[in-house]
PDB file of C-alpha atoms in Angstrom:
ATOM      1  CA  GLU A  13     217.095  41.969  55.857  1.00 78.00           C
ATOM      2  CA  VAL A  14     213.799  41.576  57.742  1.00 81.00           C
ATOM      3  CA  GLU A  15     214.677  44.346  60.162  1.00 85.00           C
ATOM      4  CA  THR A  16     215.710  46.664  57.316  1.00 90.00           C
ATOM      5  CA  VAL A  17     212.308  46.229  55.658  1.00 90.00           C
ATOM      6  CA  PHE A  18     210.536  47.034  58.935  1.00 91.00           C
ATOM      7  CA  GLN A  19     212.752  50.055  59.613  1.00 93.00           C
ATOM      8  CA  ARG A  20     212.005  51.445  56.141  1.00 95.00           C
ATOM      9  CA  ALA A  21     208.275  50.884  56.623  1.00 95.00           C
ATOM     10  CA  VAL A  22     208.304  52.597  60.038  1.00 95.00           C
ATOM     11  CA  THR A  23     210.253  55.553  58.617  1.00 96.00           C
ATOM     12  CA  ARG A  24     207.814  55.859  55.725  1.00 96.00           C
ATOM     13  CA  GLN A  25     204.843  55.606  58.112  1.00 96.00           C
ATOM     14  CA  ASN A  26     206.309  58.347  60.316  1.00 96.00           C
ATOM     15  CA  ASN A  27     206.723  60.562  57.248  1.00 97.00           C
ATOM     16  CA  PHE A  28     203.081  59.989  56.286  1.00 96.00           C
ATOM     17  CA  ASN A  29     201.989  60.747  59.858  1.00 96.00           C
ATOM     18  CA  ASP A  30     204.037  63.969  59.965  1.00 96.00           C
ATOM     19  CA  LEU A  31     202.452  65.125  56.707  1.00 96.00           C
ATOM     20  CA  HIS A  32     198.971  64.098  57.926  1.00 96.00           C
ATOM     21  CA  ILE A  33     198.589  61.693  55.010  1.00 95.00           C
ATOM     22  CA  PRO A  34     196.035  58.986  55.940  1.00 93.00           C
ATOM     23  CA  ILE A  35     198.015  55.997  54.669  1.00 92.00           C
ATOM     24  CA  LYS A  36     198.967  52.909  56.678  1.00 92.00           C
ATOM     25  CA  CYS A  37     202.149  51.070  55.688  1.00 93.00           C
ATOM     26  CA  VAL A  38     202.053  47.281  55.537  1.00 91.00           C
ATOM     27  CA  VAL A  39     204.969  44.845  55.553  1.00 89.00           C
ATOM     28  CA  PHE A  40     204.058  41.746  53.561  1.00 87.00           C
ATOM     29  CA  MET A  41     206.080  38.541  53.966  1.00 82.00           C
ATOM     30  CA  ASP A  42     205.400  35.643  51.635  1.00 79.00           C
ATOM     31  CA  GLU A  43     206.491  32.210  52.922  1.00 71.00           C
ATOM     32  CA  ALA A  44     207.293  33.529  56.382  1.00 64.00           C
ATOM     33  CA  GLY A  45     208.350  30.064  57.550  1.00 59.00           C
ATOM     34  CA  LEU A  46     211.342  29.892  55.208  1.00 56.00           C
ATOM     35  CA  PRO A  47     213.703  32.167  57.195  1.00 53.00           C
ATOM     36  CA  GLU A  48     213.270  29.911  60.238  1.00 51.00           C
ATOM     37  CA  GLU A  49     214.116  26.848  58.145  1.00 49.00           C
ATOM     38  CA  SER A  50     217.302  28.481  56.875  1.00 49.00           C
ATOM     39  CA  HIS A  51     218.266  29.461  60.444  1.00 48.00           C
ATOM     40  CA  GLU A  52     217.689  33.174  59.853  1.00 52.00           C
ATOM     41  CA  SER A  53     216.160  34.485  63.036  1.00 59.00           C
ATOM     42  CA  LEU A  54     212.749  36.113  62.910  1.00 68.00           C
ATOM     43  CA  LYS A  55     213.087  37.318  66.506  1.00 72.00           C
ATOM     44  CA  VAL A  56     213.277  40.850  65.136  1.00 76.00           C
ATOM     45  CA  LEU A  57     209.561  40.518  64.371  1.00 77.00           C
ATOM     46  CA  HIS A  58     208.670  40.483  68.062  1.00 78.00           C
ATOM     47  CA  LYS A  59     209.604  44.141  68.538  1.00 83.00           C
ATOM     48  CA  TYR A  60     207.621  45.285  65.499  1.00 82.00           C
ATOM     49  CA  LEU A  61     204.593  43.099  66.196  1.00 80.00           C
ATOM     50  CA  ASP A  62     204.400  44.485  69.737  1.00 83.00           C
ATOM     51  CA  SER A  63     204.805  48.132  68.705  1.00 83.00           C
ATOM     52  CA  SER A  64     202.187  48.000  65.913  1.00 81.00           C
ATOM     53  CA  GLU A  65     203.711  51.024  64.167  1.00 88.00           C
ATOM     54  CA  VAL A  66     203.098  49.325  60.812  1.00 90.00           C
ATOM     55  CA  ALA A  67     200.776  46.520  59.794  1.00 88.00           C
ATOM     56  CA  PHE A  68     202.220  43.096  59.063  1.00 85.00           C
ATOM     57  CA  VAL A  69     200.837  40.271  56.920  1.00 85.00           C
ATOM     58  CA  ALA A  70     202.624  36.938  56.720  1.00 80.00           C
ATOM     59  CA  ILE A  71     201.720  33.971  54.561  1.00 80.00           C
ATOM     60  CA  THR A  72     203.264  30.605  55.275  1.00 77.00           C
ATOM     61  CA  ASN A  73     202.670  26.903  54.799  1.00 76.00           C
ATOM     62  CA  HIS A  74     204.562  26.211  58.026  1.00 73.00           C
ATOM     63  CA  LEU A  75     203.543  26.724  61.642  1.00 73.00           C
ATOM     64  CA  LEU A  76     205.355  29.624  63.264  1.00 71.00           C
ATOM     65  CA  ASP A  77     206.476  29.404  66.868  1.00 72.00           C
ATOM     66  CA  ALA A  78     204.236  30.460  69.753  1.00 75.00           C
ATOM     67  CA  ALA A  79     206.183  33.685  70.338  1.00 70.00           C
ATOM     68  CA  LYS A  80     205.021  34.942  66.942  1.00 68.00           C
ATOM     69  CA  THR A  81     201.561  33.405  66.744  1.00 71.00           C
ATOM     70  CA  ASN A  82     200.448  34.764  70.118  1.00 72.00           C
ATOM     71  CA  ARG A  83     201.047  38.291  68.749  1.00 69.00           C
ATOM     72  CA  ALA A  84     198.857  37.767  65.702  1.00 72.00           C
ATOM     73  CA  VAL A  85     195.624  36.457  64.285  1.00 74.00           C
ATOM     74  CA  SER A  86     196.095  33.120  62.553  1.00 73.00           C
ATOM     75  CA  LEU A  87     193.905  31.797  59.781  1.00 74.00           C
ATOM     76  CA  PHE A  88     194.121  28.134  58.891  1.00 73.00           C
ATOM     77  CA  ARG A  89     192.595  26.706  55.723  1.00 75.00           C
ATOM     78  CA  ALA A  90     191.301  23.170  55.597  1.00 78.00           C
ATOM     79  CA  SER A  91     192.797  20.794  53.082  1.00 83.00           C
ATOM     80  CA  TYR A  92     191.049  20.785  49.742  1.00 84.00           C
ATOM     81  CA  SER A  93     189.456  17.755  48.126  1.00 90.00           C
ATOM     82  CA  PHE A  94     189.624  16.628  44.525  1.00 91.00           C
ATOM     83  CA  GLY A  95     186.042  17.839  44.141  1.00 90.00           C
ATOM     84  CA  ASP A  96     187.036  21.310  45.355  1.00 87.00           C
ATOM     85  CA  MET A  97     189.841  21.450  42.797  1.00 87.00           C
ATOM     86  CA  GLU A  98     187.506  20.228  40.042  1.00 90.00           C
ATOM     87  CA  ILE A  99     184.986  22.989  40.844  1.00 88.00           C
ATOM     88  CA  LEU A 100     187.785  25.579  40.854  1.00 83.00           C
ATOM     89  CA  ALA A 101     189.104  24.373  37.486  1.00 87.00           C
ATOM     90  CA  LYS A 102     185.618  24.432  35.929  1.00 88.00           C
ATOM     91  CA  GLU A 103     184.966  27.956  37.214  1.00 87.00           C
ATOM     92  CA  CYS A 104     188.340  29.178  35.931  1.00 86.00           C
ATOM     93  CA  LEU A 105     187.532  27.710  32.510  1.00 86.00           C
ATOM     94  CA  GLY A 106     184.072  29.268  32.532  1.00 80.00           C
ATOM     95  CA  SER A 107     182.188  25.990  32.493  1.00 72.00           C
ATOM     96  CA  SER A 108     180.436  25.437  35.813  1.00 57.00           C
ATOM     97  CA  LYS A 109     177.896  22.858  34.618  1.00 60.00           C
ATOM     98  CA  ASP A 110     178.072  19.530  36.411  1.00 58.00           C
ATOM     99  CA  THR A 111     178.076  17.686  33.072  1.00 55.00           C
ATOM    100  CA  ASP A 112     181.180  19.482  31.759  1.00 54.00           C
ATOM    101  CA  THR A 113     184.435  17.594  32.069  1.00 58.00           C
ATOM    102  CA  VAL A 114     187.722  19.181  32.943  1.00 52.00           C
TER     103      VAL A 114
END
């Protein structure tokens, strides 16, 4: 399934290139760590990450293996505190005053 998505994106990108349409195709994978947990191989990614014919964005809560991470830029977020969550909740509710309770 992963390879099929990449093949379709590459085909679409080639069509855009042939028609001189300035669009860049992107493959987006949410929870990229899940296929590895279910023993579905993500080795197919290596070929597409190396060729850079299409852009690729992966979001995961799990660390990917070195063969994938050395072909990409990784962004790690620090853990959030209760205070961070309280500020977020207040801002979402439109009450950012320190005296407001959530």
